[in-house]
mmCIF file of C-alpha atoms in Angstrom:
data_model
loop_
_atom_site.group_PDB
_atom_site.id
_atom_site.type_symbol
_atom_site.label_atom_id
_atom_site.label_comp_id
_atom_site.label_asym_id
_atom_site.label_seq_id
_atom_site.Cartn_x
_atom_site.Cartn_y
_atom_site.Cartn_z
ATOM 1 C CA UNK A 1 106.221 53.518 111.186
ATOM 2 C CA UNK A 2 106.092 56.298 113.434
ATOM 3 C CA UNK A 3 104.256 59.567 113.007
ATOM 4 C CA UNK A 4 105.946 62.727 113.846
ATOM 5 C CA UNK A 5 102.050 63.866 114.865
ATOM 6 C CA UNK A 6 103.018 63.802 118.492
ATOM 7 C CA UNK A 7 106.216 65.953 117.952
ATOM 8 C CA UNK A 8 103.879 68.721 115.901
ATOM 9 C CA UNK A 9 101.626 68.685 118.870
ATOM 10 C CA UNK A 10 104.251 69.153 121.304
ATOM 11 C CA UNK A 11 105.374 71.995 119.127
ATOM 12 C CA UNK A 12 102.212 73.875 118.146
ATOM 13 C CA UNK A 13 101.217 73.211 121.576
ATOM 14 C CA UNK A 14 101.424 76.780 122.960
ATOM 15 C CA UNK A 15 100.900 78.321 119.280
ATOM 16 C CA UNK A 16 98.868 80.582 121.014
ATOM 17 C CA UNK A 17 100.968 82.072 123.080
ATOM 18 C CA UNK A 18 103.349 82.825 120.025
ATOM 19 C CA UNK A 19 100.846 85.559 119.280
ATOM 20 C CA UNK A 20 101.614 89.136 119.747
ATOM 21 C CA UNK A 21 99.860 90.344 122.342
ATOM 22 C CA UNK A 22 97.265 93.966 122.074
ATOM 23 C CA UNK A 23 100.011 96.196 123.873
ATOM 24 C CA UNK A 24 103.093 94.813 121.521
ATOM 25 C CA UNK A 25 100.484 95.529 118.271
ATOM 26 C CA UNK A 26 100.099 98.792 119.660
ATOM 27 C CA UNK A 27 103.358 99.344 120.221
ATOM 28 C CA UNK A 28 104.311 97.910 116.949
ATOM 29 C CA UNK A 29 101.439 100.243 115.504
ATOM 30 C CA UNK A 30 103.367 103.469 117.235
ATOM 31 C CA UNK A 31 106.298 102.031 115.744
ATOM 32 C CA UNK A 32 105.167 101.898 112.179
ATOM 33 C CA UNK A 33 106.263 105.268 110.471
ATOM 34 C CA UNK A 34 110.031 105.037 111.737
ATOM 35 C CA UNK A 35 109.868 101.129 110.554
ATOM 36 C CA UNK A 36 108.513 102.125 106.924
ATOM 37 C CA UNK A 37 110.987 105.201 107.223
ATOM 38 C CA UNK A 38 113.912 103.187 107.476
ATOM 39 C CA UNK A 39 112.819 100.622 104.805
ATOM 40 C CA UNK A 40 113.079 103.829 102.448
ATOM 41 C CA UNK A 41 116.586 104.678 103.642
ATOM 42 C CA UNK A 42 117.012 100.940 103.120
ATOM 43 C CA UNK A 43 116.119 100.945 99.548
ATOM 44 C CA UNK A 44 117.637 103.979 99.082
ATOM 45 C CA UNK A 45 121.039 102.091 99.688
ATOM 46 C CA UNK A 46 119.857 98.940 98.254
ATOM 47 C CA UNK A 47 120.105 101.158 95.177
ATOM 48 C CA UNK A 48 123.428 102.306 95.002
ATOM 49 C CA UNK A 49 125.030 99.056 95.781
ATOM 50 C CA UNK A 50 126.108 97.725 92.556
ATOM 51 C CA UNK A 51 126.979 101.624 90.667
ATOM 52 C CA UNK A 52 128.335 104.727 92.086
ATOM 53 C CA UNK A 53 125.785 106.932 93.215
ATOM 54 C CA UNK A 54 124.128 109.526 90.915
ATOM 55 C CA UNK A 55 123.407 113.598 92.534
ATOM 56 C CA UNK A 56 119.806 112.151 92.805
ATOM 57 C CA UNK A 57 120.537 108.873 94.694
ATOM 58 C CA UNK A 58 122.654 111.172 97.044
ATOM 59 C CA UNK A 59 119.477 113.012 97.299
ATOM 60 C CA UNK A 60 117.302 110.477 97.869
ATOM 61 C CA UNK A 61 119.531 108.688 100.997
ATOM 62 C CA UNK A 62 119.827 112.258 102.209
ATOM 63 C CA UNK A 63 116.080 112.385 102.093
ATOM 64 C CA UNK A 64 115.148 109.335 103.730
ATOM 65 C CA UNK A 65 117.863 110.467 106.456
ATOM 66 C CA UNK A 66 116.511 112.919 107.017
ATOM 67 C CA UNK A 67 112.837 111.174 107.145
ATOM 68 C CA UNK A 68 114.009 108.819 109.694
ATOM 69 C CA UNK A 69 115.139 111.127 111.937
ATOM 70 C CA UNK A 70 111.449 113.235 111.944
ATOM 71 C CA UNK A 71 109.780 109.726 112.284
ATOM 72 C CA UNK A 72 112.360 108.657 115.520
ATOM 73 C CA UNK A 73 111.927 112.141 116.932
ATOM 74 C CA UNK A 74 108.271 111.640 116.674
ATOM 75 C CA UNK A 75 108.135 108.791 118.555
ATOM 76 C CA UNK A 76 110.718 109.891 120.774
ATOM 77 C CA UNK A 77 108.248 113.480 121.293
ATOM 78 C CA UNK A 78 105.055 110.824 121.336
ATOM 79 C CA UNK A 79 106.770 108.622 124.177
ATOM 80 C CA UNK A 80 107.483 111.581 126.567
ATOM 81 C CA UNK A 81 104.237 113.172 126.253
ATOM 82 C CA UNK A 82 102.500 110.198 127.319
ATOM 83 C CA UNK A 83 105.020 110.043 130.208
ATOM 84 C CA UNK A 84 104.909 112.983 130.986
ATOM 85 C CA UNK A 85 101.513 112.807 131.146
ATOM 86 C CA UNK A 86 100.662 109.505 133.353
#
């Protein structure tokens, strides 16, 4: 009987290099508020699939539009300040 022990090993082996590192949690960190902003344009979609959309779901996409473009131009603002800066 063989054990598949050694094939495990071989891929857990570098398990810790899977990791994110501190600068891609930062940067995921940055990118938080546009990634949460588009999860409510996301659901605001997600909604509307399976009826024809209401005035309010209308609303609500043009809402979280409109909130992922404030949270992209954010970061976009936040990214060339620091450049601008270093």
């Amino acid at each position: 009987m063989e054990h598949i022990v050694t094939v495990q090993d071989a891929v857990t082996a570098f398990a810790d290099f899977l990791e994110p590192t501190d600068a891609e949690m930062d940067a995921i960190e940055r990118e938080m508020p546009v990634i949460l902003a588009e999860v409510d344009l996301l659901d605001a979609y997600i909604t509307t699939l399976d009826r024809t959309p209401t005035e309010m779901d209308t609303r609500r996409i043009r809402r979280a539009r409109r909130k992922v473009l404030a949270a992209r131009r954010a970061l976009t603002n936040q990214a060339a300040a620091v450049e601008v800066g270093a």
